[in-house]
Amino acid sequence: MDKKNALRAGALAAGTTLMMLLMSSPALALIPDDGDDPGQGLNVMETLGLYVVAPIAIFAVIAGLVMVLDRSTDRQPKAKAKA
């Protein structure tokens, strides 16, 4: 039964991905729309900083705040109940 659910989920994911790829039209991105005013492109360092370093830094700050501000005292592992 588990194999059937995995197959169904895989088929759904593949179908959704295929439909999204077919519905998008990257060829139309070459034709600018009226009112488009694109700025200058980003260089490699700006791109890496914006899309790699910034998210990692934000994640680290949030994780650090969670660890520092955690007030829970229940850190000992629970004793296993003997049956």
CSV table of C-alpha atoms in Angstrom, one decimal:
chain,number,residue,atom,x,y,z
A,1,MET,CA,0.0,0.0,0.0
A,2,ASP,CA,2.9,2.4,0.8
A,3,LYS,CA,4.4,1.8,-2.6
A,4,LYS,CA,1.2,2.8,-4.3
A,5,ASN,CA,1.0,6.1,-2.4
A,6,ALA,CA,4.6,6.8,-3.3
A,7,LEU,CA,4.0,6.1,-7.0
A,8,ARG,CA,0.9,8.3,-6.9
A,9,ALA,CA,2.8,11.2,-5.2
A,10,GLY,CA,5.6,10.9,-7.8
A,11,ALA,CA,3.2,10.9,-10.7
A,12,LEU,CA,1.5,14.0,-9.3
A,13,ALA,CA,4.8,15.8,-8.8
A,14,ALA,CA,6.0,14.9,-12.3
A,15,GLY,CA,2.7,15.9,-13.8
A,16,THR,CA,2.6,19.2,-12.0
A,17,THR,CA,6.2,20.0,-12.9
A,18,LEU,CA,5.6,19.1,-16.6
A,19,MET,CA,2.5,21.3,-16.7
A,20,MET,CA,4.3,24.3,-15.1
A,21,LEU,CA,7.1,23.9,-17.7
A,22,LEU,CA,4.7,23.8,-20.5
A,23,MET,CA,2.6,26.7,-19.3
A,24,SER,CA,5.6,29.0,-18.8
A,25,SER,CA,6.9,30.7,-21.9
A,26,PRO,CA,10.5,31.8,-21.6
A,27,ALA,CA,10.7,32.7,-25.3
A,28,LEU,CA,8.4,35.6,-24.6
A,29,ALA,CA,10.9,37.1,-22.1
A,30,LEU,CA,13.0,38.3,-25.0
A,31,ILE,CA,10.3,40.7,-26.1
A,32,PRO,CA,10.1,43.7,-23.7
A,33,ASP,CA,6.6,44.7,-22.6
A,34,ASP,CA,5.4,48.3,-22.8
A,35,GLY,CA,6.6,50.2,-19.7
A,36,ASP,CA,9.5,47.9,-19.0
A,37,ASP,CA,12.5,49.8,-17.6
A,38,PRO,CA,15.1,47.2,-16.7
A,39,GLY,CA,18.1,48.4,-14.7
A,40,GLN,CA,21.6,47.3,-14.9
A,41,GLY,CA,22.4,43.6,-14.4
A,42,LEU,CA,24.1,42.3,-11.3
A,43,ASN,CA,27.7,41.1,-11.4
A,44,VAL,CA,28.8,37.7,-10.0
A,45,MET,CA,29.6,39.0,-6.5
A,46,GLU,CA,26.4,40.9,-6.1
A,47,THR,CA,24.4,37.9,-7.3
A,48,LEU,CA,26.2,35.5,-4.9
A,49,GLY,CA,25.8,38.0,-2.0
A,50,LEU,CA,22.1,38.5,-2.7
A,51,TYR,CA,21.1,34.9,-3.4
A,52,VAL,CA,23.6,32.9,-1.3
A,53,VAL,CA,25.2,34.9,1.5
A,54,ALA,CA,22.2,36.9,2.5
A,55,PRO,CA,19.8,34.0,3.0
A,56,ILE,CA,22.5,32.0,4.9
A,57,ALA,CA,23.2,35.1,7.1
A,58,ILE,CA,19.5,35.6,7.8
A,59,PHE,CA,19.1,31.9,8.7
A,60,ALA,CA,22.1,32.1,11.0
A,61,VAL,CA,20.7,35.2,12.8
A,62,ILE,CA,17.3,33.6,13.3
A,63,ALA,CA,18.8,30.3,14.5
A,64,GLY,CA,21.1,32.2,16.9
A,65,LEU,CA,18.2,34.2,18.3
A,66,VAL,CA,16.2,31.1,18.9
A,67,MET,CA,19.1,29.4,20.7
A,68,VAL,CA,19.9,32.4,22.8
A,69,LEU,CA,16.3,33.3,23.7
A,70,ASP,CA,15.3,29.7,24.4
A,71,ARG,CA,14.1,29.5,28.0
A,72,SER,CA,13.2,25.8,28.3
A,73,THR,CA,14.7,23.9,31.1
A,74,ASP,CA,13.6,20.4,30.1
A,75,ARG,CA,16.7,19.2,28.3
A,76,GLN,CA,17.3,15.9,30.0
A,77,PRO,CA,16.4,12.8,28.0
A,78,LYS,CA,13.2,11.1,29.1
A,79,ALA,CA,13.7,7.8,30.9
A,80,LYS,CA,12.3,4.9,29.0
A,81,ALA,CA,9.3,3.2,30.6
A,82,LYS,CA,9.9,-0.5,31.4
A,83,ALA,CA,7.2,-2.7,30.1
